[in-house]
Amino acid sequence: MKNLPSSIKLLFSVLFMLAFTTGVNGQILKKLGKKAEKAAERAIERRVEKETQEKTDEVLDSILEPGKKGKQKKSPVPEGENPSDTNKTEPNSNPGSDTEESDIPTSSESGEPKTMQVYSKFDFVPGDKLLFFDDFSNDFIGDFPAKWNTNGSGEVVTINDSPDRWLQMIPGYSTYYIPDVPNLPEEYTIEFDILVDGIDKQTSSTADLKVDVSDSDGFERGKKYVSVNIPLCQYTAVGIRVTAKKTGAGSSENINNRVKADIREAILNRPHISIAVNKQRYRLWVNEKKYIDVPRAIVPGSQIKTIKFNVNSLKDGKERAFISNIKVAEGGVDLRRKLLSEGKVSTNGILFDTGSANIQPQSMGIIRQISQVLQQDASINLKIVGHTDADGRDETNMTLSKNRAAAVMNALISIYNASPERLTAEGMGEGQPVGDNTTADGKAQNRRVEFIKQ
């Protein structure tokens, strides 16, 4: 009874006395019992009011902050550590892979997540020619990934029971992680996911994940580069720092600015980072929101050779940062013009949950552009064709590809008000590969959606 509220204790005491008391004492206790009953009623009312307010807050959060998952997830536990030593979480599924074990909801079963409406104005369009992709699926747990280089250390890990793999990076001001990306063209896009562990309000304000594009293929910054520092700090909104070094080529101008941004909640919930470089222009999004847009960040004619990742100021053994699903693609061009001029576009930039037809919200930039083609020319009808990689059974992949095409069609109808009569959807499964299904790069190329004018 130690932990019971005082009003409930009083009620129990009165009831006990009533059971063994008669006469005048019974009359007195009857009055006291009524008081205790009213006190208990007030306690219950307060409890109901509190729970109602909490439920109301959750509903408001889902409307005003659709990316918010409710209570903060607990920290993940990399493979090999004792789960009792820290908290646990289940990160989201791999956004790219197809697996036969997962359920395959149709678009009508799954519906469109509320976050789709938030992403409906997302204008990032990934490149359509894949240059590099790595989800570490071909690497052994505990090894440094085969398609990367570093001057420090790192390892591939899994988190709890999830099959997803992540590169755990060791903090160091001069420690770089460099994927084996070929020399980059004038127009390209970079995408990746971030996962953090042990980050809290005591994390250093200088803790960040830095991403460079550089003219140097070594472990130095280079003479020409653009660098962004994505903050991992939680106790204050540090902002995103952008730096551009432009020595040579007739220019010595530097850009050094910290852009106002509060991405603390996003950092705790596996954010998706999107970067687009279109000749001189450099843009960066965190989930659906664009934070950086510098028109003249890249020196014209510069040969950008590498992408470099770096983590700083994390407490050793407590705070960790991971990246995965790194995708680099040439292009990021206007798909509208290509569809109108060529009558067909194919993209692997529309991502789905693993083994599912649930569209990932960051894919909405492409679907938005397709909707604009339909709005511009009322005579155009479109066939939407889904394709998968070869993982899993043939019949499963056929069903999956049909469901994914249907989900894209449903997004065009429900979010962008496209006419259903102008759209058809079909799936080809794994039957028309454009890449090698034995490699991560090839599988990523094969997971695609085509739009064909009819």
Short mmCIF file of C-alpha atoms in Angstrom, two decimals:
data_model
loop_
_atom_site.label_atom_id
_atom_site.label_comp_id
_atom_site.label_asym_id
_atom_site.label_seq_id
_atom_site.Cartn_x
_atom_site.Cartn_y
_atom_site.Cartn_z
CA MET A 1 0.00 0.00 0.00
CA LYS A 2 3.05 2.28 0.16
CA ASN A 3 2.70 3.39 -3.44
CA LEU A 4 -1.10 3.96 -3.45
CA PRO A 5 -2.41 7.55 -3.63
CA SER A 6 -3.47 8.98 -0.25
CA SER A 7 -7.12 9.24 -1.35
CA ILE A 8 -7.23 5.50 -2.16
CA LYS A 9 -5.54 4.65 1.17
CA LEU A 10 -8.23 6.68 2.96
CA LEU A 11 -10.97 4.85 1.09
CA PHE A 12 -9.58 1.42 2.05
CA SER A 13 -9.26 2.49 5.71
CA VAL A 14 -12.85 3.74 5.87
CA LEU A 15 -14.24 0.61 4.23
CA PHE A 16 -12.32 -1.56 6.72
CA MET A 17 -13.71 0.38 9.66
CA LEU A 18 -17.24 0.26 8.26
CA ALA A 19 -17.07 -3.52 8.15
CA PHE A 20 -16.59 -3.75 11.95
CA THR A 21 -18.45 -0.74 13.29
CA THR A 22 -22.16 -0.26 14.14
CA GLY A 23 -24.46 2.30 15.72
CA VAL A 24 -23.31 5.86 16.12
CA ASN A 25 -19.84 5.02 14.93
CA GLY A 26 -21.45 3.60 11.79
CA GLN A 27 -23.21 6.93 11.13
CA ILE A 28 -19.95 8.87 11.50
CA LEU A 29 -18.03 6.50 9.29
CA LYS A 30 -20.79 6.66 6.69
CA LYS A 31 -20.12 10.39 6.33
CA LEU A 32 -16.40 9.82 6.18
CA GLY A 33 -16.95 7.13 3.56
CA LYS A 34 -18.76 9.60 1.34
CA LYS A 35 -15.83 12.01 1.62
CA ALA A 36 -13.38 9.26 0.78
CA GLU A 37 -15.54 8.24 -2.18
CA LYS A 38 -15.51 11.80 -3.51
CA ALA A 39 -11.72 11.97 -3.01
CA ALA A 40 -11.29 8.75 -4.96
CA GLU A 41 -13.54 10.07 -7.73
CA ARG A 42 -11.41 13.24 -7.97
CA ALA A 43 -8.24 11.12 -8.19
CA ILE A 44 -9.75 9.03 -11.00
CA GLU A 45 -10.89 12.17 -12.84
CA ARG A 46 -7.38 13.61 -12.67
CA ARG A 47 -5.92 10.33 -13.99
CA VAL A 48 -8.40 10.20 -16.89
CA GLU A 49 -7.75 13.87 -17.69
CA LYS A 50 -3.98 13.24 -17.77
CA GLU A 51 -4.29 10.21 -20.08
CA THR A 52 -6.72 12.07 -22.34
CA GLN A 53 -4.27 14.97 -22.64
CA GLU A 54 -1.44 12.58 -23.52
CA LYS A 55 -3.54 10.96 -26.27
CA THR A 56 -4.52 14.40 -27.56
CA ASP A 57 -0.87 15.44 -27.68
CA GLU A 58 0.01 12.29 -29.67
CA VAL A 59 -2.71 13.04 -32.22
CA LEU A 60 -1.58 16.67 -32.54
CA ASP A 61 2.03 15.51 -32.98
CA SER A 62 1.00 13.17 -35.79
CA ILE A 63 -0.71 16.08 -37.57
CA LEU A 64 1.73 18.90 -36.90
CA GLU A 65 4.92 16.82 -36.90
CA PRO A 66 4.19 13.78 -39.09
CA GLY A 67 7.79 12.53 -38.94
CA LYS A 68 7.62 12.24 -35.14
CA LYS A 69 7.35 8.66 -33.88
CA GLY A 70 5.99 9.42 -30.40
CA LYS A 71 8.37 8.66 -27.56
CA GLN A 72 12.03 8.79 -28.38
CA LYS A 73 13.45 5.48 -29.50
CA LYS A 74 15.95 3.81 -27.29
CA SER A 75 19.53 3.54 -28.36
CA PRO A 76 20.58 0.75 -30.72
CA VAL A 77 22.97 -2.01 -29.74
CA PRO A 78 25.62 -2.98 -32.32
CA GLU A 79 26.22 -6.70 -32.77
CA GLY A 80 28.45 -8.26 -30.15
CA GLU A 81 27.45 -5.96 -27.27
CA ASN A 82 25.36 -6.93 -24.28
CA PRO A 83 21.83 -5.55 -24.74
CA SER A 84 21.59 -5.04 -20.98
CA ASP A 85 24.43 -2.51 -21.14
CA THR A 86 22.37 0.01 -23.09
CA ASN A 87 18.92 0.63 -24.47
CA LYS A 88 17.62 -0.95 -27.65
CA THR A 89 15.81 0.20 -30.77
CA GLU A 90 14.67 -1.30 -34.01
CA PRO A 91 15.81 0.86 -36.90
CA ASN A 92 13.78 1.06 -40.08
CA SER A 93 14.16 -1.56 -42.75
CA ASN A 94 16.57 -1.33 -45.64
CA PRO A 95 14.96 1.08 -48.11
CA GLY A 96 16.29 -0.66 -51.18
CA SER A 97 16.34 -4.43 -50.94
CA ASP A 98 13.62 -6.92 -51.90
CA THR A 99 13.12 -9.97 -49.69
CA GLU A 100 10.60 -12.76 -50.01
CA GLU A 101 10.12 -13.23 -46.27
CA SER A 102 8.43 -9.86 -45.72
CA ASP A 103 4.72 -9.24 -46.13
CA ILE A 104 3.69 -7.61 -49.39
CA PRO A 105 0.82 -5.19 -48.73
CA THR A 106 -0.95 -3.73 -51.72
CA SER A 107 -1.37 0.01 -52.02
CA SER A 108 -5.00 -0.30 -50.91
CA GLU A 109 -4.00 -2.33 -47.84
CA SER A 110 -1.18 -0.10 -46.72
CA GLY A 111 -2.60 3.28 -47.76
CA GLU A 112 -0.39 6.35 -48.01
CA PRO A 113 1.52 7.27 -44.85
CA LYS A 114 0.68 10.67 -43.43
CA THR A 115 4.25 11.79 -44.04
CA MET A 116 3.58 11.54 -47.78
CA GLN A 117 1.60 14.77 -47.56
CA VAL A 118 4.58 16.47 -45.91
CA TYR A 119 6.86 15.26 -48.69
CA SER A 120 4.44 16.27 -51.44
CA LYS A 121 6.48 19.42 -52.16
CA PHE A 122 9.86 17.70 -51.81
CA ASP A 123 11.78 18.73 -54.94
CA PHE A 124 14.88 16.52 -54.73
CA VAL A 125 15.24 14.26 -57.78
CA PRO A 126 17.95 11.55 -57.58
CA GLY A 127 20.23 10.84 -60.52
CA ASP A 128 19.11 8.19 -62.96
CA LYS A 129 22.50 6.62 -63.77
CA LEU A 130 23.86 4.75 -60.78
CA LEU A 131 27.57 5.33 -60.07
CA PHE A 132 27.87 3.74 -56.63
CA PHE A 133 25.66 1.95 -54.14
CA ASP A 134 26.54 0.18 -50.91
CA ASP A 135 24.35 -1.23 -48.17
CA PHE A 136 27.25 -3.44 -46.94
CA SER A 137 25.24 -6.59 -47.69
CA ASN A 138 28.31 -8.26 -49.24
CA ASP A 139 30.63 -7.44 -46.31
CA PHE A 140 31.32 -9.55 -43.24
CA ILE A 141 30.21 -8.22 -39.89
CA GLY A 142 33.20 -6.74 -38.06
CA ASP A 143 35.19 -6.07 -41.26
CA PHE A 144 35.92 -2.74 -42.87
CA PRO A 145 33.77 -2.54 -46.06
CA ALA A 146 35.48 -3.73 -49.24
CA LYS A 147 34.39 -0.81 -51.41
CA TRP A 148 35.73 1.90 -49.07
CA ASN A 149 39.03 3.36 -47.92
CA THR A 150 40.08 5.06 -44.68
CA ASN A 151 43.10 6.39 -42.85
CA GLY A 152 41.59 5.30 -39.53
CA SER A 153 39.31 2.43 -38.60
CA GLY A 154 35.70 1.34 -38.81
CA GLU A 155 33.58 -1.78 -39.16
CA VAL A 156 30.33 -3.12 -40.57
CA VAL A 157 27.77 -3.87 -37.85
CA THR A 158 24.15 -4.95 -37.50
CA ILE A 159 21.72 -3.52 -34.98
CA ASN A 160 19.69 -5.86 -32.76
CA ASP A 161 17.73 -8.35 -34.90
CA SER A 162 17.56 -6.19 -38.02
CA PRO A 163 19.31 -7.52 -41.16
CA ASP A 164 20.37 -3.99 -42.11
CA ARG A 165 24.10 -3.32 -42.05
CA TRP A 166 25.83 -0.09 -41.11
CA LEU A 167 29.32 1.36 -41.26
CA GLN A 168 30.35 2.42 -37.77
CA MET A 169 32.76 5.35 -38.06
CA ILE A 170 35.41 6.12 -35.44
CA PRO A 171 35.63 9.82 -34.51
CA GLY A 172 38.74 11.76 -35.51
CA TYR A 173 39.32 15.24 -36.93
CA SER A 174 41.43 13.90 -39.79
CA THR A 175 39.88 10.44 -40.15
CA TYR A 176 38.10 10.10 -43.48
CA TYR A 177 35.89 7.37 -44.96
CA ILE A 178 36.00 7.39 -48.75
CA PRO A 179 33.76 5.22 -50.96
CA ASP A 180 35.19 3.94 -54.25
CA VAL A 181 33.29 6.42 -56.38
CA PRO A 182 34.60 7.28 -59.87
CA ASN A 183 35.39 10.87 -60.79
CA LEU A 184 32.12 12.72 -60.54
CA PRO A 185 30.36 14.41 -63.46
CA GLU A 186 29.02 17.98 -63.42
CA GLU A 187 25.61 16.81 -62.23
CA TYR A 188 25.13 14.11 -59.61
CA THR A 189 23.28 13.23 -56.43
CA ILE A 190 24.35 11.67 -53.14
CA GLU A 191 22.01 9.93 -50.68
CA PHE A 192 22.58 8.10 -47.40
CA ASP A 193 20.98 7.28 -44.03
CA ILE A 194 22.35 8.22 -40.61
CA LEU A 195 21.88 6.25 -37.39
CA VAL A 196 23.14 7.42 -33.98
CA ASP A 197 23.55 5.69 -30.62
CA GLY A 198 24.10 7.20 -27.17
CA ILE A 199 23.55 10.77 -28.33
CA ASP A 200 21.92 12.90 -25.63
CA LYS A 201 21.85 16.43 -24.22
CA GLN A 202 25.43 16.00 -22.94
CA THR A 203 26.81 15.39 -26.44
CA SER A 204 29.38 18.00 -27.47
CA SER A 205 28.13 20.97 -29.47
CA THR A 206 30.97 20.29 -31.93
CA ALA A 207 29.85 16.70 -32.58
CA ASP A 208 28.93 16.33 -36.23
CA LEU A 209 29.04 14.24 -39.38
CA LYS A 210 30.98 16.01 -42.11
CA VAL A 211 30.49 15.28 -45.81
CA ASP A 212 32.98 16.66 -48.37
CA VAL A 213 33.07 16.60 -52.14
CA SER A 214 36.68 17.30 -53.10
CA ASP A 215 39.13 17.54 -55.98
CA SER A 216 41.60 15.48 -53.92
CA ASP A 217 41.51 11.69 -53.96
CA GLY A 218 43.67 11.51 -50.81
CA PHE A 219 43.01 12.09 -47.12
CA GLU A 220 43.36 15.88 -47.24
CA ARG A 221 40.61 18.42 -47.82
CA GLY A 222 41.89 19.41 -51.26
CA LYS A 223 42.19 22.78 -53.02
CA LYS A 224 38.60 22.84 -54.19
CA TYR A 225 35.84 21.35 -52.10
CA VAL A 226 32.40 21.86 -50.63
CA SER A 227 31.91 20.64 -47.08
CA VAL A 228 28.82 20.40 -44.86
CA ASN A 229 28.82 19.66 -41.13
CA ILE A 230 25.60 17.92 -40.04
CA PRO A 231 25.23 18.47 -36.26
CA LEU A 232 24.70 15.56 -33.89
CA CYS A 233 24.35 17.79 -30.80
CA GLN A 234 21.07 17.53 -28.86
CA TYR A 235 21.08 20.20 -26.16
CA THR A 236 20.90 23.11 -28.59
CA ALA A 237 20.18 23.73 -32.26
CA VAL A 238 23.70 24.19 -33.61
CA GLY A 239 22.77 24.63 -37.27
CA ILE A 240 24.37 23.19 -40.42
CA ARG A 241 27.73 24.61 -41.44
CA VAL A 242 28.61 24.92 -45.13
CA THR A 243 32.14 25.66 -46.35
CA ALA A 244 33.38 26.02 -49.91
CA LYS A 245 37.07 26.38 -50.74
CA LYS A 246 37.57 27.70 -54.25
CA THR A 247 41.27 28.37 -54.68
CA GLY A 248 42.58 28.13 -58.23
CA ALA A 249 40.67 28.57 -61.48
CA GLY A 250 40.85 32.32 -61.11
CA SER A 251 39.04 32.45 -57.79
CA SER A 252 40.06 32.45 -54.14
CA GLU A 253 36.59 33.08 -52.73
CA ASN A 254 35.62 31.12 -49.62
CA ILE A 255 32.15 30.34 -48.32
CA ASN A 256 31.93 29.77 -44.58
CA ASN A 257 28.50 29.98 -43.02
CA ARG A 258 26.35 28.27 -40.40
CA VAL A 259 22.77 27.93 -41.59
CA LYS A 260 20.04 28.02 -38.97
CA ALA A 261 18.58 24.54 -38.58
CA ASP A 262 17.07 22.51 -35.77
CA ILE A 263 17.43 18.87 -36.84
CA ARG A 264 17.81 17.37 -33.36
CA GLU A 265 14.68 15.23 -33.53
CA ALA A 266 15.47 14.12 -37.07
CA ILE A 267 18.96 12.97 -36.04
CA LEU A 268 17.47 10.61 -33.44
CA ASN A 269 15.14 9.02 -36.00
CA ARG A 270 17.40 7.79 -38.79
CA PRO A 271 17.33 10.78 -41.15
CA HIS A 272 17.74 10.44 -44.91
CA ILE A 273 20.25 12.92 -46.36
CA SER A 274 19.96 14.03 -49.99
CA ILE A 275 22.56 16.14 -51.82
CA ALA A 276 22.28 17.46 -55.36
CA VAL A 277 25.14 19.04 -57.32
CA ASN A 278 24.12 20.64 -60.62
CA LYS A 279 27.26 22.21 -62.10
CA GLN A 280 28.02 25.06 -59.65
CA ARG A 281 24.88 24.68 -57.54
CA TYR A 282 24.96 22.68 -54.27
CA ARG A 283 21.81 21.70 -52.34
CA LEU A 284 21.22 19.56 -49.25
CA TRP A 285 18.02 18.17 -47.72
CA VAL A 286 17.45 16.47 -44.35
CA ASN A 287 14.42 14.26 -44.90
CA GLU A 288 11.96 16.43 -46.82
CA LYS A 289 13.34 19.86 -45.89
CA LYS A 290 15.97 21.72 -47.88
CA TYR A 291 18.53 23.55 -45.71
CA ILE A 292 21.39 24.38 -48.09
CA ASP A 293 21.09 25.92 -51.56
CA VAL A 294 24.28 27.66 -52.72
CA PRO A 295 24.13 28.72 -56.42
CA ARG A 296 27.91 29.05 -56.93
CA ALA A 297 29.57 26.60 -54.56
CA ILE A 298 31.52 24.60 -57.17
CA VAL A 299 34.19 26.24 -59.34
CA PRO A 300 33.25 25.79 -63.03
CA GLY A 301 35.36 23.06 -64.61
CA SER A 302 36.49 21.60 -61.29
CA GLN A 303 37.11 17.86 -61.31
CA ILE A 304 35.48 16.52 -58.15
CA LYS A 305 37.11 13.15 -57.47
CA THR A 306 35.91 11.96 -54.10
CA ILE A 307 33.20 12.00 -51.45
CA LYS A 308 34.55 11.93 -47.91
CA PHE A 309 32.79 11.24 -44.60
CA ASN A 310 34.15 12.27 -41.21
CA VAL A 311 32.82 12.13 -37.62
CA ASN A 312 33.99 14.44 -34.82
CA SER A 313 33.70 14.98 -31.07
CA LEU A 314 31.82 11.86 -29.99
CA LYS A 315 32.56 10.33 -26.57
CA ASP A 316 34.54 7.13 -27.02
CA GLY A 317 32.59 4.03 -26.05
CA LYS A 318 29.29 5.85 -25.48
CA GLU A 319 28.29 7.87 -28.55
CA ARG A 320 28.31 6.30 -32.01
CA ALA A 321 27.42 7.29 -35.55
CA PHE A 322 26.64 4.98 -38.47
CA ILE A 323 25.83 5.42 -42.16
CA SER A 324 24.28 3.08 -44.71
CA ASN A 325 22.48 2.90 -48.05
CA ILE A 326 24.96 5.21 -49.73
CA LYS A 327 23.86 5.95 -53.27
CA VAL A 328 25.65 8.15 -55.81
CA ALA A 329 24.09 8.69 -59.23
CA GLU A 330 24.76 10.82 -62.27
CA GLY A 331 21.98 13.16 -63.30
CA GLY A 332 19.35 14.55 -61.01
CA VAL A 333 18.03 16.23 -64.15
CA ASP A 334 14.51 17.30 -65.00
CA LEU A 335 12.59 14.08 -65.68
CA ARG A 336 9.66 16.05 -67.06
CA ARG A 337 11.53 17.13 -70.17
CA LYS A 338 12.90 13.64 -70.73
CA LEU A 339 9.46 12.05 -70.46
CA LEU A 340 7.95 14.59 -72.86
CA SER A 341 10.78 14.36 -75.41
CA GLU A 342 11.54 10.62 -75.27
CA GLY A 343 8.18 9.26 -74.17
CA LYS A 344 9.70 7.14 -71.43
CA VAL A 345 11.74 7.51 -68.24
CA SER A 346 13.16 4.84 -65.93
CA THR A 347 14.24 5.62 -62.39
CA ASN A 348 15.58 3.70 -59.39
CA GLY A 349 15.02 6.77 -57.21
CA ILE A 350 11.59 5.66 -56.03
CA LEU A 351 12.33 3.67 -52.89
CA PHE A 352 10.10 1.24 -51.01
CA ASP A 353 10.24 -0.45 -47.62
CA THR A 354 11.83 -3.88 -47.72
CA GLY A 355 9.62 -6.47 -49.43
CA SER A 356 6.77 -3.95 -49.43
CA ALA A 357 4.82 -1.57 -51.66
CA ASN A 358 5.08 1.23 -49.07
CA ILE A 359 6.75 4.17 -50.83
CA GLN A 360 9.44 5.91 -48.82
CA PRO A 361 8.53 9.60 -48.51
CA GLN A 362 11.85 10.89 -49.89
CA SER A 363 10.83 9.43 -53.25
CA MET A 364 8.12 12.04 -53.72
CA GLY A 365 10.32 14.43 -55.70
CA ILE A 366 10.17 12.11 -58.71
CA ILE A 367 6.45 11.40 -58.39
CA ARG A 368 5.82 15.13 -58.11
CA GLN A 369 7.61 15.77 -61.40
CA ILE A 370 5.57 13.04 -63.13
CA SER A 371 2.37 14.62 -61.82
CA GLN A 372 3.42 17.95 -63.35
CA VAL A 373 3.70 16.30 -66.78
CA LEU A 374 0.13 15.06 -66.44
CA GLN A 375 -1.03 18.52 -65.37
CA GLN A 376 0.74 20.22 -68.27
CA ASP A 377 -0.60 17.98 -71.04
CA ALA A 378 -4.11 16.60 -70.58
CA SER A 379 -3.70 14.30 -73.59
CA ILE A 380 -0.97 12.20 -71.97
CA ASN A 381 -1.78 8.82 -70.46
CA LEU A 382 0.90 6.90 -68.56
CA LYS A 383 1.71 3.25 -67.98
CA ILE A 384 3.63 2.65 -64.74
CA VAL A 385 5.83 -0.45 -64.71
CA GLY A 386 7.48 -1.90 -61.61
CA HIS A 387 10.67 -4.00 -61.61
CA THR A 388 12.49 -5.86 -58.81
CA ASP A 389 15.86 -7.49 -58.31
CA ALA A 390 16.19 -11.30 -58.35
CA ASP A 391 16.20 -11.91 -54.58
CA GLY A 392 13.34 -14.19 -53.57
CA ARG A 393 10.92 -16.30 -55.58
CA ASP A 394 9.83 -15.35 -59.09
CA GLU A 395 6.14 -15.24 -58.23
CA THR A 396 6.79 -13.18 -55.11
CA ASN A 397 8.76 -10.62 -57.09
CA MET A 398 6.06 -10.46 -59.77
CA THR A 399 3.44 -9.66 -57.12
CA LEU A 400 5.76 -7.17 -55.46
CA SER A 401 6.47 -5.32 -58.71
CA LYS A 402 2.73 -5.06 -59.48
CA ASN A 403 1.97 -3.76 -56.00
CA ARG A 404 4.73 -1.17 -56.21
CA ALA A 405 3.53 0.12 -59.58
CA ALA A 406 0.01 0.32 -58.12
CA ALA A 407 1.33 2.22 -55.09
CA VAL A 408 2.98 4.83 -57.33
CA MET A 409 -0.24 5.17 -59.32
CA ASN A 410 -2.19 5.58 -56.08
CA ALA A 411 0.20 8.33 -54.92
CA LEU A 412 -0.33 10.23 -58.18
CA ILE A 413 -4.08 9.97 -57.71
CA SER A 414 -4.43 10.57 -53.95
CA ILE A 415 -1.73 13.20 -53.44
CA TYR A 416 -1.50 14.99 -56.80
CA ASN A 417 -5.11 14.49 -57.96
CA ALA A 418 -4.22 12.71 -61.20
CA SER A 419 -7.17 11.20 -63.06
CA PRO A 420 -7.34 7.39 -62.58
CA GLU A 421 -8.52 6.99 -66.18
CA ARG A 422 -5.16 8.26 -67.44
CA LEU A 423 -3.05 5.75 -65.54
CA THR A 424 -2.38 2.02 -65.69
CA ALA A 425 0.01 -0.09 -63.62
CA GLU A 426 1.74 -3.41 -64.23
CA GLY A 427 4.68 -5.39 -62.88
CA MET A 428 7.48 -7.23 -64.62
CA GLY A 429 9.03 -8.79 -61.53
CA GLU A 430 12.70 -9.69 -62.01
CA GLY A 431 12.27 -10.56 -65.69
CA GLN A 432 13.93 -7.52 -67.29
CA PRO A 433 17.20 -6.84 -65.41
CA VAL A 434 19.45 -3.96 -66.45
CA GLY A 435 22.21 -4.77 -63.94
CA ASP A 436 24.03 -7.72 -62.38
CA ASN A 437 21.81 -9.33 -59.73
CA THR A 438 24.85 -10.75 -57.93
CA THR A 439 26.09 -7.29 -56.86
CA ALA A 440 24.58 -4.56 -54.68
CA ASP A 441 25.05 -2.02 -57.49
CA GLY A 442 23.31 -4.26 -60.02
CA LYS A 443 20.41 -5.03 -57.70
CA ALA A 444 19.91 -1.31 -57.04
CA GLN A 445 19.74 -0.69 -60.80
CA ASN A 446 17.17 -3.45 -61.24
CA ARG A 447 14.85 -2.07 -58.56
CA ARG A 448 13.22 0.59 -60.70
CA VAL A 449 9.98 2.14 -61.90
CA GLU A 450 9.29 3.09 -65.52
CA PHE A 451 6.84 5.70 -66.81
CA ILE A 452 5.76 5.22 -70.41
CA LYS A 453 3.59 7.58 -72.47
CA GLN A 454 0.54 5.91 -74.00
#
